[in-house]
Amino acid sequence: MMEYNNSESNLFCGSSIIIDRKGEDSYQIHSGIKLYKIELSQYYNITDVLLKTLTPHEVQRAHRYHHIKDSKRFIICRSFLKLLIAQRNDIEISQVYFEKTENHKPYFPLDKTLFFNVSHAGDYAIIAIGNCELGVDIEYIDKHFNYADILPTVFSSEELSFVEMSNFKRQTFYKLWTRKEAIVKATGKGIDDDFSKIPVLDGAHTVPSSLINDFKKINVFSFNLNAYYVGAFAFKGDDIDFKQISFQPLPNIVELESLFKL
């Protein structure tokens, strides 16, 4: 059993609702963090155009996928990520490249104040970009997945009881699961023996600092993308006073084709 030091950290779990702010200024989660939603099927027909933004190594990676859909998803997500970073830093897309930390978390070496994370499931992908450590996870609520088999290995006894007492057990499972995934992606720990020990029920928690990679404060918020997808985003910091999010606008297909053919 892992022994913890005496240091403690704070973890807050809550929920947000998605609002449509078309025609208005987009709502940011808090200063410096933005979320983007990609409906992947809208871009399947222009992956040959998006492929031009990738490095030779990234092109090889895209071609290594056994299924065409997986290859296209990688091309779409990676090209959008590079585009958004280029726009944020006012540089050319060709200047955007990635390296990895010791725990294999990718980063942009030309701007170490920039943090990002990508998650995808089914027909959607979410990109989070900001000025603090962050993580995002989205899952399709799969009615055929037998989640009961993994419950004891990923949830605490309190969380198990919460799922069992819920009127919407499957949705509740995915809500708690995405919170844990977002947290470990933000902290860079990944899924390990401590995964089940990370508390993700609503409210404020005091936890051993080593449980969240010695971060002093992590916030995680759940959201329902629609009736079939649930997500969560986690970030380092003290700002927890919000209940609403809206996704930032993305270039349309015509704009992308014009941009990437230059």
XYZ file of C-alpha atoms in Angstrom:
262
model
C 0.000 0.000 0.000
C 1.273 3.441 -0.929
C 2.247 5.724 1.945
C 1.363 9.407 1.686
C 3.169 12.360 3.160
C 1.415 14.823 5.420
C 0.739 17.335 2.652
C -2.910 17.844 1.702
C -4.608 19.311 -1.350
C -8.099 20.439 -2.320
C -10.297 18.868 -4.977
C -13.654 20.315 -6.005
C -16.232 18.458 -8.116
C -19.275 20.081 -9.677
C -21.367 20.309 -12.823
C -21.816 22.853 -15.590
C -24.496 23.320 -18.188
C -23.756 24.051 -21.834
C -25.273 27.255 -23.148
C -25.625 28.502 -26.693
C -24.217 32.003 -26.997
C -24.413 32.468 -30.764
C -24.020 36.085 -31.683
C -22.515 36.909 -28.293
C -19.032 36.862 -26.905
C -18.061 33.274 -26.105
C -18.021 32.412 -22.435
C -14.685 31.277 -21.056
C -14.453 28.785 -18.205
C -12.123 31.156 -16.430
C -9.323 33.405 -17.551
C -7.262 31.655 -20.177
C -9.174 28.368 -20.630
C -11.224 27.584 -23.719
C -13.122 24.486 -24.849
C -13.783 23.483 -28.452
C -16.248 20.842 -29.683
C -15.581 19.004 -32.949
C -18.290 16.981 -34.676
C -15.902 14.656 -36.460
C -18.183 13.472 -39.283
C -18.425 17.031 -40.604
C -14.747 16.899 -41.598
C -14.277 13.338 -42.907
C -14.452 14.544 -46.515
C -11.622 17.079 -46.148
C -9.025 15.005 -44.279
C -6.797 15.168 -47.370
C -6.746 18.947 -46.913
C -6.219 18.749 -43.134
C -3.400 16.251 -43.655
C -1.284 19.099 -45.054
C -0.921 20.554 -41.545
C 0.762 17.428 -40.193
C 4.477 16.697 -39.975
C 5.891 13.629 -41.789
C 5.977 11.785 -38.458
C 2.329 12.666 -37.788
C 1.357 11.541 -41.288
C 3.042 8.185 -40.637
C 1.176 7.893 -37.362
C -2.131 8.617 -39.113
C -1.443 5.887 -41.660
C -0.620 3.313 -38.985
C -4.229 3.111 -37.811
C -5.950 -0.079 -38.957
C -9.331 1.577 -39.422
C -9.861 4.510 -41.766
C -12.219 6.174 -39.292
C -9.519 6.157 -36.598
C -7.006 7.616 -39.024
C -9.374 10.401 -40.039
C -10.175 11.163 -36.407
C -6.491 11.582 -35.595
C -5.957 13.853 -38.617
C -8.942 16.038 -37.693
C -8.053 16.365 -34.005
C -4.356 16.986 -34.590
C -4.914 19.555 -37.354
C -7.437 21.495 -35.261
C -5.155 21.427 -32.245
C -2.261 22.812 -34.285
C -4.493 25.446 -35.866
C -5.829 26.646 -32.497
C -2.343 26.833 -30.987
C -1.058 28.719 -34.035
C -3.908 31.223 -33.794
C -3.409 31.661 -30.049
C 0.309 32.337 -30.471
C 0.013 34.256 -33.750
C 2.368 31.914 -35.602
C 2.210 29.694 -38.687
C 0.758 26.206 -38.324
C 4.034 24.807 -39.619
C 5.710 26.172 -36.480
C 3.540 24.073 -34.179
C 5.088 20.793 -33.079
C 4.954 18.704 -29.925
C 7.273 16.991 -27.505
C 6.487 14.796 -24.498
C 7.244 15.056 -20.799
C 8.720 12.192 -18.808
C 5.218 10.877 -18.143
C 4.406 11.063 -21.865
C 2.179 14.132 -21.672
C 2.546 16.175 -24.891
C 3.451 19.855 -24.736
C 4.312 22.717 -27.105
C 7.976 23.578 -26.431
C 7.825 27.081 -27.914
C 5.295 28.203 -25.288
C 5.538 26.431 -21.950
C 2.773 28.606 -20.497
C 0.350 26.830 -22.840
C -1.480 23.669 -21.791
C -3.850 21.549 -23.838
C -5.687 18.248 -23.854
C -7.786 16.309 -26.353
C -10.450 13.650 -25.878
C -12.670 11.872 -28.389
C -15.475 9.345 -28.353
C -17.823 8.276 -31.101
C -18.577 11.231 -33.364
C -17.232 13.955 -31.080
C -13.925 15.342 -29.896
C -13.216 18.011 -27.298
C -10.098 20.184 -27.210
C -9.199 22.157 -24.087
C -6.540 24.883 -24.275
C -5.448 27.150 -21.443
C -2.753 28.697 -19.290
C -2.818 26.081 -16.514
C -2.605 22.302 -16.276
C -5.872 20.822 -17.516
C -7.531 17.657 -18.703
C -10.718 16.767 -20.551
C -12.573 13.522 -21.134
C -15.664 12.685 -23.159
C -17.437 9.341 -23.340
C -20.289 7.879 -25.342
C -22.927 6.388 -23.030
C -22.731 2.864 -24.390
C -25.821 0.880 -23.394
C -24.033 -2.386 -24.255
C -20.954 -1.806 -22.090
C -20.964 -3.942 -18.939
C -19.523 -1.326 -16.613
C -20.381 -3.395 -13.521
C -17.269 -5.518 -14.111
C -14.900 -2.612 -13.461
C -16.813 -0.739 -10.747
C -14.903 -2.223 -7.752
C -11.525 -1.434 -9.333
C -12.152 2.220 -10.207
C -14.569 3.535 -7.545
C -14.528 3.877 -3.779
C -17.213 2.267 -1.624
C -19.007 5.636 -1.357
C -18.952 6.051 -5.123
C -20.177 2.491 -5.635
C -23.134 3.206 -3.347
C -23.846 6.444 -5.194
C -24.001 4.620 -8.537
C -26.186 1.835 -7.126
C -28.634 4.314 -5.577
C -28.922 6.410 -8.722
C -32.043 6.272 -10.874
C -29.762 6.561 -13.914
C -26.960 4.163 -13.035
C -25.264 4.052 -16.429
C -25.180 7.826 -16.825
C -23.918 8.187 -13.258
C -21.124 5.703 -13.919
C -19.951 7.673 -16.945
C -20.220 10.961 -15.057
C -17.901 9.766 -12.300
C -15.601 7.943 -14.720
C -15.052 11.010 -16.908
C -14.265 13.106 -13.829
C -11.522 10.707 -12.770
C -10.147 10.546 -16.318
C -10.072 14.347 -16.613
C -8.292 14.672 -13.276
C -5.523 12.195 -14.051
C -5.053 13.755 -17.487
C -4.705 17.188 -15.879
C -2.217 15.997 -13.279
C -0.303 13.765 -15.677
C -0.480 10.755 -13.352
C -2.497 8.531 -15.628
C -4.536 5.550 -14.448
C -2.709 3.754 -11.637
C -3.422 2.088 -8.292
C -4.587 5.440 -6.880
C -7.328 5.882 -9.486
C -10.080 4.509 -7.244
C -8.910 6.712 -4.347
C -9.544 9.998 -6.169
C -12.899 11.262 -4.824
C -15.291 12.529 -7.499
C -18.644 12.904 -5.783
C -20.078 16.434 -5.853
C -18.518 18.896 -3.431
C -15.183 19.810 -1.892
C -12.669 17.161 -0.854
C -9.396 17.251 1.066
C -6.985 14.641 -0.294
C -3.342 13.646 0.137
C -1.330 15.835 -2.237
C 0.392 12.834 -3.778
C -3.001 11.605 -4.965
C -3.192 14.496 -7.454
C 0.516 14.701 -8.237
C 1.204 17.324 -5.541
C -1.108 19.917 -7.106
C -2.582 22.127 -4.383
C -5.983 22.587 -6.013
C -7.858 20.803 -8.789
C -11.385 21.602 -9.979
C -13.402 19.213 -12.135
C -16.759 19.954 -13.762
C -19.094 17.592 -15.589
C -21.244 18.459 -18.588
C -23.713 16.635 -20.829
C -22.823 17.178 -24.461
C -26.203 15.734 -25.441
C -28.350 12.758 -24.436
C -25.671 10.291 -25.558
C -22.380 11.872 -24.498
C -21.052 12.994 -21.127
C -17.821 14.835 -20.453
C -15.709 16.438 -17.758
C -12.898 18.966 -17.656
C -10.399 19.436 -14.850
C -7.980 22.268 -14.235
C -5.489 23.509 -11.685
C -6.441 26.649 -9.794
C -8.826 28.304 -7.386
C -11.553 29.577 -9.724
C -14.705 27.490 -9.091
C -17.446 30.105 -9.347
C -19.162 29.164 -12.583
C -22.049 26.968 -13.682
C -22.121 27.572 -17.438
C -19.836 26.933 -20.387
C -20.066 27.473 -24.105
C -17.802 26.034 -26.744
C -15.626 28.396 -28.723
C -16.348 28.769 -32.469
C -14.311 26.817 -35.016
C -13.590 27.700 -38.664
C -16.158 26.300 -41.071
C -15.217 23.914 -43.871
C -14.866 26.646 -46.501
C -12.541 28.618 -44.232
C -10.478 25.522 -43.468
C -10.093 24.582 -47.117
C -9.040 28.128 -47.977
C -6.619 28.289 -45.078
C -4.929 24.908 -45.526
C -4.554 25.141 -49.312
C -2.317 28.203 -49.006
